């Protein structure tokens, strides 16, 4: 990890924690450890400078922990006060984090090894074993919680002494990562600049709803004791992407990208997404389309098009059209 440029390792297994400590790798303690009190945090402060607290805590409990860190001067290996990190956005487990073995039991695929097969996300019927009677329930997704979204109370999180916000994004596409990180970075900046407003919160919520989500709720941070369950399988995103083609050239002097359309069509005004390993994510609207140097309102499969794009596009970058669901 050190030679590969990894800046820190998130760990919960004590063997991994001990081994990493001997190698001088910076350690962050995973939420899988379920740190929920100051005594547990004190123990792990021997190994790590950053603690990801249990997702089941309320902000009052989080604040009590951060206050104790300040008052008791609890430091990590680097000599600085322990930094507290919490989950701010993304999927939640129906069990206490790290304590669910459904996937391991059903499919021999362990969630604690990063291989959860999401057994909890499936639809179920509830049947009484003795009589065979099936219970009438209003939601067949009895173990699938909605996704966590804290964009509406980032100010409270920062006031609770949290130093790092964690985004859950395993197996999510690049546009998800960009959108979520952009929104939360803007929210943090707004809190610092004292212009964190309801209008901005509504805008962030709308933007977050355009990428993968199972519906949103506040988690347990504001005092909720019972989870909120999703009523649908998969994503409830308000937008989806349709593959259009790939990049074939980029003319840097005039900032024009060339694409080959391999599926569907594209017209002026469409919202597009361009992704690639080096390019990352570019999201914009089509201002102009040219085919054989001639302006056109719409282009179709098989055509090679030129589109003004201010950021560099690379060959084989993928071009998508964003569509409202």
mmCIF file of C-alpha atoms in Angstrom:
data_model
loop_
_atom_site.group_PDB
_atom_site.id
_atom_site.type_symbol
_atom_site.label_atom_id
_atom_site.label_comp_id
_atom_site.label_asym_id
_atom_site.label_seq_id
_atom_site.Cartn_x
_atom_site.Cartn_y
_atom_site.Cartn_z
ATOM 1 C CA UNK A 1 0.000 0.000 0.000
ATOM 2 C CA UNK A 2 2.789 2.426 0.867
ATOM 3 C CA UNK A 3 4.597 1.947 -2.440
ATOM 4 C CA UNK A 4 1.318 2.262 -4.370
ATOM 5 C CA UNK A 5 0.533 5.699 -2.983
ATOM 6 C CA UNK A 6 -2.288 4.645 -0.646
ATOM 7 C CA UNK A 7 -2.673 7.400 1.966
ATOM 8 C CA UNK A 8 -4.564 5.398 4.599
ATOM 9 C CA UNK A 9 -6.159 2.022 5.259
ATOM 10 C CA UNK A 10 -9.660 1.628 6.705
ATOM 11 C CA UNK A 11 -9.712 -1.480 8.878
ATOM 12 C CA UNK A 12 -11.790 -3.314 11.469
ATOM 13 C CA UNK A 13 -9.926 -6.612 11.856
ATOM 14 C CA UNK A 14 -7.463 -6.426 14.734
ATOM 15 C CA UNK A 15 -4.883 -8.503 12.870
ATOM 16 C CA UNK A 16 -4.936 -6.024 9.978
ATOM 17 C CA UNK A 17 -4.803 -3.099 12.401
ATOM 18 C CA UNK A 18 -1.778 -4.518 14.214
ATOM 19 C CA UNK A 19 0.066 -5.409 11.005
ATOM 20 C CA UNK A 20 -0.563 -2.024 9.372
ATOM 21 C CA UNK A 21 0.686 -0.296 12.522
ATOM 22 C CA UNK A 22 4.039 -2.077 12.230
ATOM 23 C CA UNK A 23 4.406 -0.885 8.620
ATOM 24 C CA UNK A 24 3.813 2.783 9.324
ATOM 25 C CA UNK A 25 0.614 2.976 7.276
ATOM 26 C CA UNK A 26 -1.919 5.569 8.429
ATOM 27 C CA UNK A 27 -4.980 3.820 9.833
ATOM 28 C CA UNK A 28 -8.641 4.795 9.949
ATOM 29 C CA UNK A 29 -10.922 2.657 12.116
ATOM 30 C CA UNK A 30 -13.907 1.390 10.131
ATOM 31 C CA UNK A 31 -17.556 1.774 11.094
ATOM 32 C CA UNK A 32 -17.548 -2.047 11.156
ATOM 33 C CA UNK A 33 -15.924 -1.773 14.599
ATOM 34 C CA UNK A 34 -19.107 -0.018 15.851
ATOM 35 C CA UNK A 35 -17.392 2.652 17.940
ATOM 36 C CA UNK A 36 -20.270 4.068 19.975
ATOM 37 C CA UNK A 37 -18.618 5.290 23.183
ATOM 38 C CA UNK A 38 -15.527 7.099 24.360
ATOM 39 C CA UNK A 39 -13.871 4.088 26.008
ATOM 40 C CA UNK A 40 -13.823 2.115 22.751
ATOM 41 C CA UNK A 41 -12.452 5.175 20.973
ATOM 42 C CA UNK A 42 -9.688 5.501 23.583
ATOM 43 C CA UNK A 43 -8.622 1.914 22.957
ATOM 44 C CA UNK A 44 -8.390 2.343 19.177
ATOM 45 C CA UNK A 45 -6.590 5.675 19.587
ATOM 46 C CA UNK A 46 -3.463 3.576 20.154
ATOM 47 C CA UNK A 47 -3.639 2.579 16.483
ATOM 48 C CA UNK A 48 -5.454 5.258 14.471
ATOM 49 C CA UNK A 49 -5.938 9.006 14.116
ATOM 50 C CA UNK A 50 -9.372 8.848 12.457
ATOM 51 C CA UNK A 51 -12.419 6.977 13.779
ATOM 52 C CA UNK A 52 -15.510 6.269 11.671
ATOM 53 C CA UNK A 53 -18.238 6.080 14.303
ATOM 54 C CA UNK A 54 -21.137 3.627 14.317
ATOM 55 C CA UNK A 55 -23.898 4.672 11.923
ATOM 56 C CA UNK A 56 -26.519 3.999 14.587
ATOM 57 C CA UNK A 57 -25.537 6.932 16.832
ATOM 58 C CA UNK A 58 -27.508 10.148 17.234
ATOM 59 C CA UNK A 59 -25.786 13.512 16.773
ATOM 60 C CA UNK A 60 -26.135 14.109 20.528
ATOM 61 C CA UNK A 61 -24.115 10.955 21.141
ATOM 62 C CA UNK A 62 -21.580 11.974 18.488
ATOM 63 C CA UNK A 63 -21.197 15.402 20.107
ATOM 64 C CA UNK A 64 -20.628 13.798 23.506
ATOM 65 C CA UNK A 65 -17.776 11.726 22.032
ATOM 66 C CA UNK A 66 -16.138 14.705 20.292
ATOM 67 C CA UNK A 67 -16.409 16.790 23.473
ATOM 68 C CA UNK A 68 -14.683 14.022 25.427
ATOM 69 C CA UNK A 69 -11.882 13.933 22.841
ATOM 70 C CA UNK A 70 -11.327 17.666 23.395
ATOM 71 C CA UNK A 71 -11.665 17.556 27.190
ATOM 72 C CA UNK A 72 -9.547 14.427 27.709
ATOM 73 C CA UNK A 73 -7.029 15.395 25.007
ATOM 74 C CA UNK A 74 -7.289 11.989 23.307
ATOM 75 C CA UNK A 75 -4.624 11.759 20.610
ATOM 76 C CA UNK A 76 -3.677 9.211 17.989
ATOM 77 C CA UNK A 77 -0.271 7.939 16.820
ATOM 78 C CA UNK A 78 0.512 11.235 15.067
ATOM 79 C CA UNK A 79 0.094 13.169 18.315
ATOM 80 C CA UNK A 80 -2.932 15.156 17.120
ATOM 81 C CA UNK A 81 -6.445 14.964 18.571
ATOM 82 C CA UNK A 82 -8.512 12.091 17.181
ATOM 83 C CA UNK A 83 -10.628 13.122 14.206
ATOM 84 C CA UNK A 84 -14.194 11.836 14.093
ATOM 85 C CA UNK A 85 -15.678 10.719 10.784
ATOM 86 C CA UNK A 86 -19.311 9.740 10.154
ATOM 87 C CA UNK A 87 -21.313 8.404 7.245
ATOM 88 C CA UNK A 88 -23.148 11.285 5.567
ATOM 89 C CA UNK A 89 -24.720 9.769 2.466
ATOM 90 C CA UNK A 90 -25.515 6.467 0.803
ATOM 91 C CA UNK A 91 -26.694 2.947 1.511
ATOM 92 C CA UNK A 92 -27.428 1.789 5.040
ATOM 93 C CA UNK A 93 -27.336 -1.755 6.378
ATOM 94 C CA UNK A 94 -30.521 -3.200 7.861
ATOM 95 C CA UNK A 95 -28.372 -4.576 10.716
ATOM 96 C CA UNK A 96 -25.790 -2.955 12.948
ATOM 97 C CA UNK A 97 -22.868 -2.312 10.611
ATOM 98 C CA UNK A 98 -20.555 -5.293 10.339
ATOM 99 C CA UNK A 99 -22.912 -7.616 12.173
ATOM 100 C CA UNK A 100 -25.014 -8.901 9.252
ATOM 101 C CA UNK A 101 -24.271 -12.401 8.006
ATOM 102 C CA UNK A 102 -27.221 -12.908 5.635
ATOM 103 C CA UNK A 103 -25.093 -12.845 2.503
ATOM 104 C CA UNK A 104 -22.507 -15.156 4.057
ATOM 105 C CA UNK A 105 -25.177 -17.591 5.270
ATOM 106 C CA UNK A 106 -27.221 -17.621 2.057
ATOM 107 C CA UNK A 107 -24.511 -17.314 -0.609
ATOM 108 C CA UNK A 108 -21.207 -17.890 1.215
ATOM 109 C CA UNK A 109 -20.278 -14.332 0.246
ATOM 110 C CA UNK A 110 -19.171 -12.203 3.197
ATOM 111 C CA UNK A 111 -20.196 -8.579 3.621
ATOM 112 C CA UNK A 112 -17.216 -8.095 5.925
ATOM 113 C CA UNK A 113 -14.951 -8.968 3.014
ATOM 114 C CA UNK A 114 -16.610 -6.477 0.703
ATOM 115 C CA UNK A 115 -18.682 -9.118 -1.086
ATOM 116 C CA UNK A 116 -22.231 -8.544 0.200
ATOM 117 C CA UNK A 117 -24.808 -9.833 -2.298
ATOM 118 C CA UNK A 118 -27.552 -7.598 -0.887
ATOM 119 C CA UNK A 119 -29.846 -10.366 0.353
ATOM 120 C CA UNK A 120 -31.731 -7.726 2.349
ATOM 121 C CA UNK A 121 -32.708 -5.810 -0.797
ATOM 122 C CA UNK A 122 -34.947 -8.569 -2.162
ATOM 123 C CA UNK A 123 -38.733 -8.808 -1.805
ATOM 124 C CA UNK A 124 -40.060 -11.249 0.786
ATOM 125 C CA UNK A 125 -43.352 -12.758 1.909
ATOM 126 C CA UNK A 126 -43.880 -13.270 5.637
ATOM 127 C CA UNK A 127 -45.400 -16.657 6.439
ATOM 128 C CA UNK A 128 -46.239 -18.150 9.822
ATOM 129 C CA UNK A 129 -44.332 -21.426 9.945
ATOM 130 C CA UNK A 130 -46.855 -23.355 12.064
ATOM 131 C CA UNK A 131 -50.050 -22.619 10.124
ATOM 132 C CA UNK A 132 -48.713 -21.479 6.772
ATOM 133 C CA UNK A 133 -50.692 -18.232 7.020
ATOM 134 C CA UNK A 134 -49.145 -15.373 5.075
ATOM 135 C CA UNK A 135 -49.138 -11.982 6.755
ATOM 136 C CA UNK A 136 -50.597 -9.077 4.831
ATOM 137 C CA UNK A 137 -47.900 -6.398 4.760
ATOM 138 C CA UNK A 138 -47.775 -3.027 3.036
ATOM 139 C CA UNK A 139 -44.170 -3.369 1.885
ATOM 140 C CA UNK A 140 -42.576 -6.576 0.622
ATOM 141 C CA UNK A 141 -39.080 -5.088 0.986
ATOM 142 C CA UNK A 142 -39.042 -5.776 4.706
ATOM 143 C CA UNK A 143 -35.267 -5.506 5.170
ATOM 144 C CA UNK A 144 -34.265 -2.811 2.664
ATOM 145 C CA UNK A 145 -33.662 0.591 4.291
ATOM 146 C CA UNK A 146 -33.786 3.831 2.362
ATOM 147 C CA UNK A 147 -30.490 5.580 1.700
ATOM 148 C CA UNK A 148 -28.980 8.006 4.172
ATOM 149 C CA UNK A 149 -29.049 11.695 3.211
ATOM 150 C CA UNK A 150 -27.798 14.362 5.621
ATOM 151 C CA UNK A 151 -27.588 17.306 3.228
ATOM 152 C CA UNK A 152 -30.388 19.022 5.166
ATOM 153 C CA UNK A 153 -28.481 19.159 8.451
ATOM 154 C CA UNK A 154 -24.802 19.380 7.554
ATOM 155 C CA UNK A 155 -24.607 22.390 9.879
ATOM 156 C CA UNK A 156 -25.676 20.245 12.842
ATOM 157 C CA UNK A 157 -23.105 17.588 11.896
ATOM 158 C CA UNK A 158 -20.269 20.120 11.830
ATOM 159 C CA UNK A 159 -21.460 21.648 15.101
ATOM 160 C CA UNK A 160 -21.307 18.161 16.639
ATOM 161 C CA UNK A 161 -17.542 18.203 16.113
ATOM 162 C CA UNK A 162 -17.371 15.898 13.100
ATOM 163 C CA UNK A 163 -14.215 16.456 11.028
ATOM 164 C CA UNK A 164 -14.794 14.130 8.050
ATOM 165 C CA UNK A 165 -17.928 13.215 6.072
ATOM 166 C CA UNK A 166 -17.935 9.749 4.538
ATOM 167 C CA UNK A 167 -19.759 9.025 1.277
ATOM 168 C CA UNK A 168 -20.900 5.448 0.688
ATOM 169 C CA UNK A 169 -20.325 4.717 -2.977
ATOM 170 C CA UNK A 170 -19.314 1.100 -3.439
ATOM 171 C CA UNK A 171 -20.006 -0.046 -7.020
ATOM 172 C CA UNK A 172 -21.513 3.345 -7.883
ATOM 173 C CA UNK A 173 -20.712 5.026 -11.216
ATOM 174 C CA UNK A 174 -18.446 8.040 -11.560
ATOM 175 C CA UNK A 175 -21.322 10.491 -12.005
ATOM 176 C CA UNK A 176 -22.757 9.407 -8.638
ATOM 177 C CA UNK A 177 -19.462 10.093 -6.886
ATOM 178 C CA UNK A 178 -19.093 13.489 -8.551
ATOM 179 C CA UNK A 179 -22.655 14.621 -7.855
ATOM 180 C CA UNK A 180 -22.668 13.569 -4.207
ATOM 181 C CA UNK A 181 -19.212 14.979 -3.472
ATOM 182 C CA UNK A 182 -20.050 18.254 -5.234
ATOM 183 C CA UNK A 183 -23.261 18.726 -3.229
ATOM 184 C CA UNK A 184 -21.690 17.997 0.146
ATOM 185 C CA UNK A 185 -18.611 20.126 -0.566
ATOM 186 C CA UNK A 186 -20.925 23.012 -1.470
ATOM 187 C CA UNK A 187 -22.947 22.436 1.705
ATOM 188 C CA UNK A 188 -19.819 22.480 3.884
ATOM 189 C CA UNK A 189 -18.608 25.680 2.200
ATOM 190 C CA UNK A 190 -22.034 27.255 2.756
ATOM 191 C CA UNK A 191 -21.892 26.401 6.460
ATOM 192 C CA UNK A 192 -18.448 27.989 6.709
ATOM 193 C CA UNK A 193 -19.622 31.072 4.777
ATOM 194 C CA UNK A 194 -22.839 31.285 6.836
ATOM 195 C CA UNK A 195 -25.121 31.093 3.795
ATOM 196 C CA UNK A 196 -26.494 27.574 4.323
ATOM 197 C CA UNK A 197 -30.146 28.142 3.362
ATOM 198 C CA UNK A 198 -33.358 26.179 2.812
ATOM 199 C CA UNK A 199 -33.277 27.144 -0.865
ATOM 200 C CA UNK A 200 -29.802 25.672 -1.278
ATOM 201 C CA UNK A 201 -30.803 22.530 0.611
ATOM 202 C CA UNK A 202 -33.751 21.975 -1.737
ATOM 203 C CA UNK A 203 -31.472 22.394 -4.752
ATOM 204 C CA UNK A 204 -28.958 19.880 -3.366
ATOM 205 C CA UNK A 205 -31.750 17.419 -2.580
ATOM 206 C CA UNK A 206 -33.059 17.686 -6.144
ATOM 207 C CA UNK A 207 -29.596 17.130 -7.582
ATOM 208 C CA UNK A 208 -28.903 14.163 -5.301
ATOM 209 C CA UNK A 209 -32.190 12.576 -6.363
ATOM 210 C CA UNK A 210 -30.972 12.444 -9.985
ATOM 211 C CA UNK A 211 -28.357 9.780 -9.198
ATOM 212 C CA UNK A 212 -28.694 6.329 -7.651
ATOM 213 C CA UNK A 213 -30.827 6.224 -4.516
ATOM 214 C CA UNK A 214 -33.438 4.055 -2.831
ATOM 215 C CA UNK A 215 -35.286 7.034 -1.428
ATOM 216 C CA UNK A 216 -33.822 9.129 1.363
ATOM 217 C CA UNK A 217 -34.115 9.464 5.126
ATOM 218 C CA UNK A 218 -32.096 11.093 7.916
ATOM 219 C CA UNK A 219 -30.747 7.911 9.461
ATOM 220 C CA UNK A 220 -30.527 7.825 13.250
ATOM 221 C CA UNK A 221 -28.682 11.123 13.658
ATOM 222 C CA UNK A 222 -31.741 13.202 14.586
ATOM 223 C CA UNK A 223 -33.033 10.730 17.148
ATOM 224 C CA UNK A 224 -34.979 8.227 15.073
ATOM 225 C CA UNK A 225 -35.125 4.772 16.680
ATOM 226 C CA UNK A 226 -36.659 2.801 13.794
ATOM 227 C CA UNK A 227 -35.475 2.686 10.183
ATOM 228 C CA UNK A 228 -37.368 3.786 7.074
ATOM 229 C CA UNK A 229 -37.785 1.079 4.456
ATOM 230 C CA UNK A 230 -37.630 1.403 0.695
ATOM 231 C CA UNK A 231 -40.753 0.339 -1.188
ATOM 232 C CA UNK A 232 -38.997 -0.352 -4.475
ATOM 233 C CA UNK A 233 -36.220 -2.574 -5.759
ATOM 234 C CA UNK A 234 -33.184 -0.765 -7.103
ATOM 235 C CA UNK A 235 -32.778 2.921 -7.813
ATOM 236 C CA UNK A 236 -35.387 5.673 -7.559
ATOM 237 C CA UNK A 237 -33.177 8.189 -9.379
ATOM 238 C CA UNK A 238 -35.120 10.834 -11.288
ATOM 239 C CA UNK A 239 -32.663 10.627 -14.188
ATOM 240 C CA UNK A 240 -30.979 7.789 -16.037
ATOM 241 C CA UNK A 241 -28.317 7.550 -18.731
ATOM 242 C CA UNK A 242 -28.506 6.069 -22.221
ATOM 243 C CA UNK A 243 -25.337 4.999 -24.029
ATOM 244 C CA UNK A 244 -24.780 6.977 -27.239
ATOM 245 C CA UNK A 245 -21.211 6.361 -28.378
ATOM 246 C CA UNK A 246 -17.509 6.923 -27.777
ATOM 247 C CA UNK A 247 -14.940 9.665 -28.196
ATOM 248 C CA UNK A 248 -12.729 9.483 -31.280
ATOM 249 C CA UNK A 249 -10.782 12.759 -31.122
ATOM 250 C CA UNK A 250 -10.394 16.075 -29.332
ATOM 251 C CA UNK A 251 -9.252 19.315 -30.923
ATOM 252 C CA UNK A 252 -7.708 21.249 -28.046
ATOM 253 C CA UNK A 253 -7.177 24.584 -29.807
ATOM 254 C CA UNK A 254 -10.855 25.004 -30.654
ATOM 255 C CA UNK A 255 -12.147 22.839 -27.759
ATOM 256 C CA UNK A 256 -14.246 20.517 -29.897
ATOM 257 C CA UNK A 257 -14.777 16.808 -29.225
ATOM 258 C CA UNK A 258 -15.483 14.215 -31.885
ATOM 259 C CA UNK A 259 -17.726 11.233 -31.166
ATOM 260 C CA UNK A 260 -18.954 8.215 -33.060
ATOM 261 C CA UNK A 261 -22.636 7.559 -32.396
ATOM 262 C CA UNK A 262 -23.106 3.844 -31.832
ATOM 263 C CA UNK A 263 -26.632 3.830 -30.441
ATOM 264 C CA UNK A 264 -29.719 6.029 -30.457
ATOM 265 C CA UNK A 265 -29.587 9.706 -31.366
ATOM 266 C CA UNK A 266 -28.427 13.040 -29.994
ATOM 267 C CA UNK A 267 -29.850 16.499 -30.524
ATOM 268 C CA UNK A 268 -29.031 20.084 -29.606
ATOM 269 C CA UNK A 269 -30.125 20.828 -26.044
ATOM 270 C CA UNK A 270 -29.693 17.271 -24.760
ATOM 271 C CA UNK A 271 -27.956 16.818 -21.428
ATOM 272 C CA UNK A 272 -24.899 14.589 -21.844
ATOM 273 C CA UNK A 273 -22.436 12.731 -19.677
ATOM 274 C CA UNK A 274 -18.884 11.844 -20.720
ATOM 275 C CA UNK A 275 -16.849 9.411 -18.618
ATOM 276 C CA UNK A 276 -13.406 7.859 -18.851
ATOM 277 C CA UNK A 277 -10.603 6.554 -16.616
ATOM 278 C CA UNK A 278 -8.544 9.732 -17.030
ATOM 279 C CA UNK A 279 -11.266 12.194 -17.988
ATOM 280 C CA UNK A 280 -13.398 11.397 -14.964
ATOM 281 C CA UNK A 281 -16.847 12.925 -15.399
ATOM 282 C CA UNK A 282 -17.993 15.741 -17.680
ATOM 283 C CA UNK A 283 -21.660 16.709 -17.539
ATOM 284 C CA UNK A 284 -23.011 19.430 -19.810
ATOM 285 C CA UNK A 285 -25.618 20.269 -22.469
ATOM 286 C CA UNK A 286 -25.148 20.008 -26.217
ATOM 287 C CA UNK A 287 -24.869 23.539 -27.616
ATOM 288 C CA UNK A 288 -24.083 22.617 -31.210
ATOM 289 C CA UNK A 289 -23.724 19.515 -33.385
ATOM 290 C CA UNK A 290 -21.813 19.263 -36.638
ATOM 291 C CA UNK A 291 -21.714 16.370 -39.078
ATOM 292 C CA UNK A 292 -19.171 16.716 -41.905
ATOM 293 C CA UNK A 293 -18.623 20.320 -40.752
ATOM 294 C CA UNK A 294 -22.322 21.161 -41.278
ATOM 295 C CA UNK A 295 -24.623 22.223 -38.451
ATOM 296 C CA UNK A 296 -27.461 19.852 -37.644
ATOM 297 C CA UNK A 297 -30.148 19.721 -34.972
ATOM 298 C CA UNK A 298 -29.965 15.957 -34.483
ATOM 299 C CA UNK A 299 -27.526 13.144 -35.254
ATOM 300 C CA UNK A 300 -28.111 9.398 -35.430
ATOM 301 C CA UNK A 301 -26.433 6.032 -35.048
ATOM 302 C CA UNK A 302 -23.529 5.561 -37.449
ATOM 303 C CA UNK A 303 -22.681 9.249 -37.760
ATOM 304 C CA UNK A 304 -19.497 10.945 -36.522
ATOM 305 C CA UNK A 305 -20.250 14.243 -34.836
ATOM 306 C CA UNK A 306 -18.354 17.258 -33.525
ATOM 307 C CA UNK A 307 -19.536 18.942 -30.314
ATOM 308 C CA UNK A 308 -17.994 21.926 -28.470
ATOM 309 C CA UNK A 309 -16.715 20.690 -25.075
ATOM 310 C CA UNK A 310 -14.595 22.973 -22.891
ATOM 311 C CA UNK A 311 -12.838 20.099 -21.073
ATOM 312 C CA UNK A 312 -10.534 17.605 -22.754
ATOM 313 C CA UNK A 313 -12.196 14.433 -24.035
ATOM 314 C CA UNK A 314 -10.127 11.335 -24.716
ATOM 315 C CA UNK A 315 -10.447 8.585 -27.273
ATOM 316 C CA UNK A 316 -12.705 5.770 -26.097
ATOM 317 C CA UNK A 317 -14.371 7.992 -23.477
ATOM 318 C CA UNK A 318 -18.012 6.984 -23.245
ATOM 319 C CA UNK A 319 -20.790 9.372 -24.242
ATOM 320 C CA UNK A 320 -24.213 9.105 -22.596
ATOM 321 C CA UNK A 321 -27.466 11.033 -22.909
ATOM 322 C CA UNK A 322 -29.158 11.931 -19.615
ATOM 323 C CA UNK A 323 -32.893 11.257 -19.628
ATOM 324 C CA UNK A 324 -35.530 12.171 -17.041
ATOM 325 C CA UNK A 325 -37.349 9.111 -15.720
#
